[in-house]
Amino acid sequence: MTSKPPTCQPHPVCKTLRFRNLPYGISLQTLRTAIADLDQRQICDPNDQKEETEDNTIIGSSLTQSADTSSGDLSSVATICFGRLPRFIENQLQKRERNVDGDIILSIASQRNRILVDDDFFGLTPLYWHQDWDFDIIAVTGWDGKAFWSWKPSDARHMWLRDWLGPDLVSHCCRVRIFTYGYPSKVAGSKSDATLHDHGQRLLGFIKAVRTRDLKKKRTKPLVFIGHSLGGLVIKQALKDAHYSADGGYQDISRSCICLLMFGVPNLGLDNRAFIDMTKGQPNEQFTRDLGPESQYLLELDDNFRTATSDRPLPIITIYETEDTPSIKFEHGRWSRTGPLILARAAIPIPPMKIVNMPDHLEKHFLGRKDHLSKIKRCLSRSHEVSVFVLHGMGGIGKTQIALKYATTEAKAYRKIAWIQAGYEQQMRDSFQSIADTMQIEVAGQDPMDSVFSELSRADGNVLLVYDDIDNRDMLQTIGTIHKARWKESFKVLITTRDKQYCTFATRDSEVHPMETHNASQLFLELLGDCSSTRSEMKSLAATICDKLGHLPLGINQAASYIKIAGIPPQHYLQQLAEEPRYTLSYMNDWWPYKKTVATVWETTLAYIEDKHPYAARWFFLCSFFDKSVPHSIFVQGYGYYQRMLRENRRDYYPTMHHISWLFDTLNPWSPTLMLHFVRELHSLSLVKQSSQPHGGPITTIHPLVQQWARMRLPPAQQKSYLLSATSLIYACAEELRHSHDTQRDSTAAYLKQKWLVCHAYSCIEFADCTLKQSIAEIVPADCTVTFALLHIHEEKYDAAQTLLEAAIKHCIDERLGLLNAKRTLALAFRRQKKLGDAKSCQESVVAELANREDEKNPEKGGLLRAKAELATIFRDLGQLDDAYAMQFEVVKETNFIFGEEALESLHELSCLARIHDKRKELEQALKIDEFVLQKYRNNYPRRSEIFHKMKLLAITYYHLGRFGDAASLEDEVLQGKGNLYGADSLEAANAMQNLATTYQRQGRLNEALSRYDDALAIRRKLLGESNEQTQKTLRHRAETMQKLGLDANARNAQPRVDSGFGLV
């Protein structure tokens, strides 16, 4: 009997590794030799009498060109199956969650090469590569699958995609490349919250990268996909997204697909009960729930996939189980398929699609809006009647997302949900046609709307109709009459629109506002994901960015997408938003799921306004240059100034008049009521919001992103034109307030009436600086610049005022009066900065020029007197008291002659003379004047706000004379008056508190002084900040008082420092 030679039994595969970064052109034998050189041991027992020379450690392999061409250099990639993992590899590689990942050094052709090694196979791995391939095959593994192991039997040496499929196809004259695709699909212990959309986008990105060179040469090859389990859903999502993408590379992938081979793909969902237990509390728990047997997402994906591939024949081969399968069960410390048998999905009847034509971009980070959802549910839950709920609000505010959330969470309450895109007539007709196609309704030449309504009316249960994004006013009649007449009792209607007119036939309606602050910040952080900044820094940045975006959901989504894709820190986004709003708000990347961006979402609405209501459109653009809240008093006061200039025949004298004439002359006669009537469509279509001030008239509010968009929509020439109109209106308003309150002589008193204009002036200045890259002084008339500079001065921004005025003087050509006003105001800015020499030089030039022009027609009576009085004040501050007294005395005498002794102008100049007496230590003379001035105010002008300033001046004189009781009595009256006028927490009240506290201290009433200092300190800290000079001054006086009370410890904490002056404000 002849015996057989001893042989080794085939060994199962122990580990399969992917070797990347191999030198291009290396042979498989060279690679095997390099590995064998490092490990010479064989699998077979050395006692076996083996004569073969084969290295049994390696029992299967492939070597192809690498699919990764990102570095620009060609390389090779290998897959190697080991019967026993060589010890040198096991020792060198890192183990990460039971996977291996790292690099090794192999000597190849006498060179040491760093080779990347892993066993997760993430991304595309080429398994077979014919150099003259005709088409590509891409295999996508399933849930909790392995990109390599999922395609081979566990006890076999071969892998069919690698070892059999390629050679078989080539033998039939089909030359191919074959890839396997891996992605993070772990179930238990997963840390990923990726959705099907995320997985599909990553797959598209890898495929596009490997086909880029062929795409550039316009010779891409056909594609065949093989999907297993979840991998089939990823393929469907990717092909659907590619079809609708604007990216040419993605569209090519969609067009190139010629066949799908699907193995056990849960198109109708799977029994996910065990998987929910497995993923409970993990980031992928919601993803698991979305794969259930009643998944609306999968039904919609299937519908959208069929629509996306309906333009061509696409063979789809489906392989599925027909026998019951053991379910997943946790026992003996592990999950295994030992649970009860479950029915094969193929045996379950395909349910009719419940939500038809629904868009697929419901945000997984949906936050808040519970109030809206509950209102919709209450309204549409009414039985035996048609219920209509209208969600209205500005574009991008989240109306569609709320409707999507309601439709998906309340789907069980409806037999059918039909989603109708209703932006315009043709789009709505296409939606009804799509619904008819999906529900297989025979239209037969009829209007698809009639056929769909007829079919839906036969449904056994309630039907939800969602009319989304109705912005066309022309469709109001169509929906309100024709459609409404076809709605049955079982129909529940949800409408999203910007047009409040659609509320006319609503059962109930609700206006959607920007997100709440905490929800907006949380949404931004969730969308952004991990960031290098610390959590506290990110929270602060998120709040700042969301404030800049006005808590608009679309803007927040777009910002997070921009930051992630551009790879910039959030801080840089804020800077770029300020410097380049046009580019930043227009940004749209390949993954952007919406059709519109912040820069385009309001276009349809404004185009309608421009066509039908041109005055309203111009008014809207004008308002966009102000601060976001525009009180209508700015138009009322501006109109008062405009009419006064017309009555005085001075329209052509001031350049500002020309820039606002269109605003008032278009409506004749202009009135606030008529203006509101002409711009009402802006409010009705949600571009602006109309409301009332707590203690004033109407106010128009513009969302900050709408404001940014409106400005950047204009070409540069129109931007300057509207900026001129806005600044001219601010100037006109300021002048009218100064005139109507008789505060021409007192800039401080005037500022208190004009203070509400500051934010609007700053808005114009910021636009000129950041967008036009010019100083506003180079664009607007000099008088406008002077008004803005005065507001800067009273806000203690002296450097900014000086910069504006110097630019105005440099660029002022024909406006002689404007030039003089700019110089006068510059002198004031110098004086406030203690640059008294510069102030004197500047003011003397003004006085000299006005003296030469006094015989000319001067529209401001007494202009020379005011300039002299200002120069006298500068002399006083310089200590040139004789010169100051002589000039101010002359001003008082001439003012009395022109206006009368008891006129406001005369009293003001007389009070200035008293200040010079005070500086000259002529306190009795100062007292006599101050008492006279205050008495005249009490008799003739008791309701004027500056009376409290006159009281304060007299109190200072009392203080200097040592009459502290009289000073305290007056200062207490000032505190009460300013508290009533400006508020108990205003800076004006804080100034009065400090003065009263200083007087109390000199009286020895230390506890009362300390109490007043504490009150003043709290206000100044809140409004000015800790480092402000006035805050520090209050701290020093408070510390001094505490020392006198013997509170040394507290005094040290308050940073005591002796003040050299009286401390009076």
PDB file of C-alpha atoms in Angstrom, residues 514-726:
ATOM      1  CA  PRO A 514     -35.233  84.017  16.197  1.00  0.00           C
ATOM      2  CA  MET A 515     -34.058  81.235  18.481  1.00  0.00           C
ATOM      3  CA  GLU A 516     -33.655  81.813  22.180  1.00  0.00           C
ATOM      4  CA  THR A 517     -30.108  82.731  23.170  1.00  0.00           C
ATOM      5  CA  HIS A 518     -29.186  79.488  24.923  1.00  0.00           C
ATOM      6  CA  ASN A 519     -30.707  77.325  22.155  1.00  0.00           C
ATOM      7  CA  ALA A 520     -28.888  79.310  19.466  1.00  0.00           C
ATOM      8  CA  SER A 521     -25.523  78.897  21.221  1.00  0.00           C
ATOM      9  CA  GLN A 522     -26.135  75.198  21.841  1.00  0.00           C
ATOM     10  CA  LEU A 523     -27.086  74.673  18.191  1.00  0.00           C
ATOM     11  CA  PHE A 524     -23.895  76.369  17.028  1.00  0.00           C
ATOM     12  CA  LEU A 525     -21.721  74.283  19.374  1.00  0.00           C
ATOM     13  CA  GLU A 526     -23.392  71.030  18.327  1.00  0.00           C
ATOM     14  CA  LEU A 527     -23.024  71.856  14.635  1.00  0.00           C
ATOM     15  CA  LEU A 528     -19.404  72.860  15.079  1.00  0.00           C
ATOM     16  CA  GLY A 529     -18.383  69.756  17.029  1.00  0.00           C
ATOM     17  CA  ASP A 530     -14.904  69.560  18.548  1.00  0.00           C
ATOM     18  CA  CYS A 531     -12.809  72.712  18.674  1.00  0.00           C
ATOM     19  CA  SER A 532      -9.321  73.470  19.923  1.00  0.00           C
ATOM     20  CA  SER A 533     -10.588  76.204  22.262  1.00  0.00           C
ATOM     21  CA  THR A 534     -11.627  75.366  25.783  1.00  0.00           C
ATOM     22  CA  ARG A 535     -15.277  74.818  26.538  1.00  0.00           C
ATOM     23  CA  SER A 536     -15.723  78.163  28.328  1.00  0.00           C
ATOM     24  CA  GLU A 537     -14.042  80.012  25.463  1.00  0.00           C
ATOM     25  CA  MET A 538     -16.244  78.238  22.939  1.00  0.00           C
ATOM     26  CA  LYS A 539     -19.415  79.097  24.869  1.00  0.00           C
ATOM     27  CA  SER A 540     -18.441  82.757  24.884  1.00  0.00           C
ATOM     28  CA  LEU A 541     -17.521  82.696  21.183  1.00  0.00           C
ATOM     29  CA  ALA A 542     -20.732  80.864  20.327  1.00  0.00           C
ATOM     30  CA  ALA A 543     -22.813  83.483  22.143  1.00  0.00           C
ATOM     31  CA  THR A 544     -20.977  86.317  20.356  1.00  0.00           C
ATOM     32  CA  ILE A 545     -21.325  84.741  16.903  1.00  0.00           C
ATOM     33  CA  CYS A 546     -25.008  83.939  17.450  1.00  0.00           C
ATOM     34  CA  ASP A 547     -25.634  87.529  18.571  1.00  0.00           C
ATOM     35  CA  LYS A 548     -23.986  88.805  15.374  1.00  0.00           C
ATOM     36  CA  LEU A 549     -26.193  86.437  13.378  1.00  0.00           C
ATOM     37  CA  GLY A 550     -29.298  87.546  15.251  1.00  0.00           C
ATOM     38  CA  HIS A 551     -29.978  83.942  16.413  1.00  0.00           C
ATOM     39  CA  LEU A 552     -31.170  83.095  12.895  1.00  0.00           C
ATOM     40  CA  PRO A 553     -31.090  79.274  12.424  1.00  0.00           C
ATOM     41  CA  LEU A 554     -30.068  79.441   8.751  1.00  0.00           C
ATOM     42  CA  GLY A 555     -27.264  81.852   9.571  1.00  0.00           C
ATOM     43  CA  ILE A 556     -26.034  79.668  12.446  1.00  0.00           C
ATOM     44  CA  ASN A 557     -26.026  76.554  10.238  1.00  0.00           C
ATOM     45  CA  GLN A 558     -24.174  78.422   7.517  1.00  0.00           C
ATOM     46  CA  ALA A 559     -21.608  79.854   9.961  1.00  0.00           C
ATOM     47  CA  ALA A 560     -20.828  76.442  11.466  1.00  0.00           C
ATOM     48  CA  SER A 561     -20.537  74.911   7.988  1.00  0.00           C
ATOM     49  CA  TYR A 562     -18.216  77.702   6.861  1.00  0.00           C
ATOM     50  CA  ILE A 563     -15.955  77.375   9.922  1.00  0.00           C
ATOM     51  CA  LYS A 564     -15.704  73.580   9.590  1.00  0.00           C
ATOM     52  CA  ILE A 565     -15.128  73.419   5.835  1.00  0.00           C
ATOM     53  CA  ALA A 566     -12.824  76.457   5.627  1.00  0.00           C
ATOM     54  CA  GLY A 567     -10.899  75.163   8.657  1.00  0.00           C
ATOM     55  CA  ILE A 568     -10.719  78.553  10.372  1.00  0.00           C
ATOM     56  CA  PRO A 569     -11.035  79.368  14.096  1.00  0.00           C
ATOM     57  CA  PRO A 570     -14.378  80.890  15.150  1.00  0.00           C
ATOM     58  CA  GLN A 571     -12.559  84.112  16.082  1.00  0.00           C
ATOM     59  CA  HIS A 572     -11.473  84.542  12.470  1.00  0.00           C
ATOM     60  CA  TYR A 573     -15.048  84.010  11.287  1.00  0.00           C
ATOM     61  CA  LEU A 574     -16.193  87.004  13.345  1.00  0.00           C
ATOM     62  CA  GLN A 575     -13.478  89.152  11.821  1.00  0.00           C
ATOM     63  CA  GLN A 576     -14.283  87.970   8.307  1.00  0.00           C
ATOM     64  CA  LEU A 577     -18.009  88.544   8.841  1.00  0.00           C
ATOM     65  CA  ALA A 578     -17.249  92.161   9.713  1.00  0.00           C
ATOM     66  CA  GLU A 579     -14.744  92.740   6.905  1.00  0.00           C
ATOM     67  CA  GLU A 580     -16.213  90.616   4.092  1.00  0.00           C
ATOM     68  CA  PRO A 581     -19.938  90.097   4.779  1.00  0.00           C
ATOM     69  CA  ARG A 582     -20.777  89.672   1.074  1.00  0.00           C
ATOM     70  CA  TYR A 583     -18.487  86.638   0.661  1.00  0.00           C
ATOM     71  CA  THR A 584     -19.095  85.172   4.111  1.00  0.00           C
ATOM     72  CA  LEU A 585     -22.899  85.255   3.930  1.00  0.00           C
ATOM     73  CA  SER A 586     -22.904  83.975   0.330  1.00  0.00           C
ATOM     74  CA  TYR A 587     -20.780  80.908   1.104  1.00  0.00           C
ATOM     75  CA  MET A 588     -22.219  77.568  -0.008  1.00  0.00           C
ATOM     76  CA  ASN A 589     -20.205  74.340  -0.008  1.00  0.00           C
ATOM     77  CA  ASP A 590     -20.887  70.979  -1.613  1.00  0.00           C
ATOM     78  CA  TRP A 591     -22.437  69.598   1.565  1.00  0.00           C
ATOM     79  CA  TRP A 592     -24.855  72.503   2.089  1.00  0.00           C
ATOM     80  CA  PRO A 593     -28.313  70.829   2.228  1.00  0.00           C
ATOM     81  CA  TYR A 594     -30.380  73.945   1.541  1.00  0.00           C
ATOM     82  CA  LYS A 595     -31.161  75.669  -1.737  1.00  0.00           C
ATOM     83  CA  LYS A 596     -30.620  79.133  -0.269  1.00  0.00           C
ATOM     84  CA  THR A 597     -28.036  80.911   1.847  1.00  0.00           C
ATOM     85  CA  VAL A 598     -28.303  83.945   4.077  1.00  0.00           C
ATOM     86  CA  ALA A 599     -27.350  86.045   1.050  1.00  0.00           C
ATOM     87  CA  THR A 600     -30.175  84.724  -1.141  1.00  0.00           C
ATOM     88  CA  VAL A 601     -33.024  83.663   1.128  1.00  0.00           C
ATOM     89  CA  TRP A 602     -34.876  87.016   0.973  1.00  0.00           C
ATOM     90  CA  GLU A 603     -34.341  87.741  -2.734  1.00  0.00           C
ATOM     91  CA  THR A 604     -37.809  86.701  -3.922  1.00  0.00           C
ATOM     92  CA  THR A 605     -39.543  88.855  -1.332  1.00  0.00           C
ATOM     93  CA  LEU A 606     -37.511  91.968  -2.048  1.00  0.00           C
ATOM     94  CA  ALA A 607     -37.815  91.520  -5.805  1.00  0.00           C
ATOM     95  CA  TYR A 608     -41.594  91.608  -5.372  1.00  0.00           C
ATOM     96  CA  ILE A 609     -41.346  94.757  -3.221  1.00  0.00           C
ATOM     97  CA  GLU A 610     -39.075  96.500  -5.748  1.00  0.00           C
ATOM     98  CA  ASP A 611     -41.470  95.702  -8.556  1.00  0.00           C
ATOM     99  CA  LYS A 612     -44.753  96.579  -6.832  1.00  0.00           C
ATOM    100  CA  HIS A 613     -43.740  99.086  -4.140  1.00  0.00           C
ATOM    101  CA  PRO A 614     -40.569 101.008  -5.158  1.00  0.00           C
ATOM    102  CA  TYR A 615     -40.905 103.613  -2.363  1.00  0.00           C
ATOM    103  CA  ALA A 616     -41.062 100.844   0.241  1.00  0.00           C
ATOM    104  CA  ALA A 617     -37.943  99.244  -1.276  1.00  0.00           C
ATOM    105  CA  ARG A 618     -35.991 102.520  -1.086  1.00  0.00           C
ATOM    106  CA  TRP A 619     -37.216 103.101   2.466  1.00  0.00           C
ATOM    107  CA  PHE A 620     -36.090  99.579   3.388  1.00  0.00           C
ATOM    108  CA  PHE A 621     -32.594 100.137   2.000  1.00  0.00           C
ATOM    109  CA  LEU A 622     -32.373 103.466   3.853  1.00  0.00           C
ATOM    110  CA  CYS A 623     -33.346 101.821   7.158  1.00  0.00           C
ATOM    111  CA  SER A 624     -30.739  99.095   6.665  1.00  0.00           C
ATOM    112  CA  PHE A 625     -28.003 101.711   7.203  1.00  0.00           C
ATOM    113  CA  PHE A 626     -29.333 102.646  10.640  1.00  0.00           C
ATOM    114  CA  ASP A 627     -29.134 100.497  13.729  1.00  0.00           C
ATOM    115  CA  LYS A 628     -31.422  97.455  13.706  1.00  0.00           C
ATOM    116  CA  SER A 629     -34.211  99.271  15.624  1.00  0.00           C
ATOM    117  CA  VAL A 630     -35.306 102.447  13.831  1.00  0.00           C
ATOM    118  CA  PRO A 631     -37.724 104.735  15.717  1.00  0.00           C
ATOM    119  CA  HIS A 632     -40.057 106.591  13.390  1.00  0.00           C
ATOM    120  CA  SER A 633     -39.282 109.794  15.280  1.00  0.00           C
ATOM    121  CA  ILE A 634     -36.106 109.982  13.176  1.00  0.00           C
ATOM    122  CA  PHE A 635     -38.362 110.573  10.152  1.00  0.00           C
ATOM    123  CA  VAL A 636     -40.686 112.931  12.034  1.00  0.00           C
ATOM    124  CA  GLN A 637     -37.825 115.129  13.302  1.00  0.00           C
ATOM    125  CA  GLY A 638     -36.066 114.955   9.928  1.00  0.00           C
ATOM    126  CA  TYR A 639     -39.241 116.095   8.200  1.00  0.00           C
ATOM    127  CA  GLY A 640     -39.553 118.979  10.669  1.00  0.00           C
ATOM    128  CA  TYR A 641     -36.061 120.144   9.772  1.00  0.00           C
ATOM    129  CA  TYR A 642     -36.745 119.698   6.056  1.00  0.00           C
ATOM    130  CA  GLN A 643     -39.918 121.796   6.216  1.00  0.00           C
ATOM    131  CA  ARG A 644     -38.196 124.510   8.281  1.00  0.00           C
ATOM    132  CA  MET A 645     -35.428 124.808   5.705  1.00  0.00           C
ATOM    133  CA  LEU A 646     -38.063 125.112   2.948  1.00  0.00           C
ATOM    134  CA  ARG A 647     -39.964 127.815   4.846  1.00  0.00           C
ATOM    135  CA  GLU A 648     -36.740 129.751   5.424  1.00  0.00           C
ATOM    136  CA  ASN A 649     -35.784 129.270   1.760  1.00  0.00           C
ATOM    137  CA  ARG A 650     -32.542 127.561   2.740  1.00  0.00           C
ATOM    138  CA  ARG A 651     -33.006 124.282   0.880  1.00  0.00           C
ATOM    139  CA  ASP A 652     -30.110 124.912  -1.492  1.00  0.00           C
ATOM    140  CA  TYR A 653     -27.811 126.174   1.268  1.00  0.00           C
ATOM    141  CA  TYR A 654     -27.253 122.803   2.960  1.00  0.00           C
ATOM    142  CA  PRO A 655     -26.003 119.800   0.924  1.00  0.00           C
ATOM    143  CA  THR A 656     -27.806 117.428   3.270  1.00  0.00           C
ATOM    144  CA  MET A 657     -31.188 118.589   1.955  1.00  0.00           C
ATOM    145  CA  HIS A 658     -30.636 117.029  -1.459  1.00  0.00           C
ATOM    146  CA  HIS A 659     -30.044 113.568  -0.030  1.00  0.00           C
ATOM    147  CA  ILE A 660     -33.358 113.338   1.838  1.00  0.00           C
ATOM    148  CA  SER A 661     -35.673 115.172  -0.553  1.00  0.00           C
ATOM    149  CA  TRP A 662     -36.862 111.878  -2.177  1.00  0.00           C
ATOM    150  CA  LEU A 663     -37.964 110.597   1.215  1.00  0.00           C
ATOM    151  CA  PHE A 664     -40.393 113.441   1.834  1.00  0.00           C
ATOM    152  CA  ASP A 665     -41.231 114.778  -1.637  1.00  0.00           C
ATOM    153  CA  THR A 666     -42.402 111.405  -3.025  1.00  0.00           C
ATOM    154  CA  LEU A 667     -45.331 111.392  -0.595  1.00  0.00           C
ATOM    155  CA  ASN A 668     -47.093 114.721  -0.871  1.00  0.00           C
ATOM    156  CA  PRO A 669     -47.990 115.769   1.716  1.00  0.00           C
ATOM    157  CA  TRP A 670     -45.710 113.548   3.807  1.00  0.00           C
ATOM    158  CA  SER A 671     -46.970 112.252   7.147  1.00  0.00           C
ATOM    159  CA  PRO A 672     -45.949 109.368   9.440  1.00  0.00           C
ATOM    160  CA  THR A 673     -49.272 107.662   8.814  1.00  0.00           C
ATOM    161  CA  LEU A 674     -48.936 107.900   5.049  1.00  0.00           C
ATOM    162  CA  MET A 675     -45.369 106.634   5.217  1.00  0.00           C
ATOM    163  CA  LEU A 676     -46.461 103.611   7.278  1.00  0.00           C
ATOM    164  CA  HIS A 677     -49.171 102.914   4.725  1.00  0.00           C
ATOM    165  CA  PHE A 678     -46.676 102.933   1.839  1.00  0.00           C
ATOM    166  CA  VAL A 679     -44.191 100.608   3.581  1.00  0.00           C
ATOM    167  CA  ARG A 680     -46.730  98.199   5.134  1.00  0.00           C
ATOM    168  CA  GLU A 681     -45.824  95.432   2.671  1.00  0.00           C
ATOM    169  CA  LEU A 682     -42.350  95.204   4.219  1.00  0.00           C
ATOM    170  CA  HIS A 683     -43.956  94.220   7.506  1.00  0.00           C
ATOM    171  CA  SER A 684     -46.575  92.020   5.885  1.00  0.00           C
ATOM    172  CA  LEU A 685     -43.852  90.038   4.066  1.00  0.00           C
ATOM    173  CA  SER A 686     -41.689  89.777   7.222  1.00  0.00           C
ATOM    174  CA  LEU A 687     -38.713  91.775   5.956  1.00  0.00           C
ATOM    175  CA  VAL A 688     -39.158  94.130   8.915  1.00  0.00           C
ATOM    176  CA  LYS A 689     -41.105  94.103  12.139  1.00  0.00           C
ATOM    177  CA  GLN A 690     -43.281  96.989  13.301  1.00  0.00           C
ATOM    178  CA  SER A 691     -43.851  97.618  16.989  1.00  0.00           C
ATOM    179  CA  SER A 692     -44.222 100.465  19.477  1.00  0.00           C
ATOM    180  CA  GLN A 693     -41.656 101.888  21.873  1.00  0.00           C
ATOM    181  CA  PRO A 694     -42.511 101.653  25.581  1.00  0.00           C
ATOM    182  CA  HIS A 695     -42.618 105.451  25.876  1.00  0.00           C
ATOM    183  CA  GLY A 696     -42.775 106.591  22.267  1.00  0.00           C
ATOM    184  CA  GLY A 697     -44.113 106.084  18.803  1.00  0.00           C
ATOM    185  CA  PRO A 698     -43.732 103.300  16.234  1.00  0.00           C
ATOM    186  CA  ILE A 699     -40.442 101.539  15.709  1.00  0.00           C
ATOM    187  CA  THR A 700     -39.209  99.385  12.801  1.00  0.00           C
ATOM    188  CA  THR A 701     -36.870  96.509  13.607  1.00  0.00           C
ATOM    189  CA  ILE A 702     -34.669  94.848  10.995  1.00  0.00           C
ATOM    190  CA  HIS A 703     -32.966  91.552  11.703  1.00  0.00           C
ATOM    191  CA  PRO A 704     -29.166  92.081  11.716  1.00  0.00           C
ATOM    192  CA  LEU A 705     -28.606  89.566   8.929  1.00  0.00           C
ATOM    193  CA  VAL A 706     -31.351  91.128   6.798  1.00  0.00           C
ATOM    194  CA  GLN A 707     -29.628  94.429   7.428  1.00  0.00           C
ATOM    195  CA  GLN A 708     -26.257  93.032   6.305  1.00  0.00           C
ATOM    196  CA  TRP A 709     -27.805  91.372   3.274  1.00  0.00           C
ATOM    197  CA  ALA A 710     -29.696  94.512   2.182  1.00  0.00           C
ATOM    198  CA  ARG A 711     -26.535  96.599   2.303  1.00  0.00           C
ATOM    199  CA  MET A 712     -24.339  94.154   0.437  1.00  0.00           C
ATOM    200  CA  ARG A 713     -27.032  93.603  -2.210  1.00  0.00           C
ATOM    201  CA  LEU A 714     -26.506  97.176  -3.413  1.00  0.00           C
ATOM    202  CA  PRO A 715     -23.771  98.090  -5.893  1.00  0.00           C
ATOM    203  CA  PRO A 716     -21.064 100.422  -4.448  1.00  0.00           C
ATOM    204  CA  ALA A 717     -22.528 103.585  -5.980  1.00  0.00           C
ATOM    205  CA  GLN A 718     -25.939 102.934  -4.409  1.00  0.00           C
ATOM    206  CA  GLN A 719     -24.319 102.001  -1.103  1.00  0.00           C
ATOM    207  CA  LYS A 720     -22.794 105.476  -0.974  1.00  0.00           C
ATOM    208  CA  SER A 721     -26.057 107.069  -2.077  1.00  0.00           C
ATOM    209  CA  TYR A 722     -28.084 105.447   0.714  1.00  0.00           C
ATOM    210  CA  LEU A 723     -25.306 106.126   3.214  1.00  0.00           C
ATOM    211  CA  LEU A 724     -25.551 109.812   2.292  1.00  0.00           C
ATOM    212  CA  SER A 725     -29.322 109.717   2.796  1.00  0.00           C
ATOM    213  CA  ALA A 726     -28.986 107.997   6.179  1.00  0.00           C
TER     214      ALA A 726
END
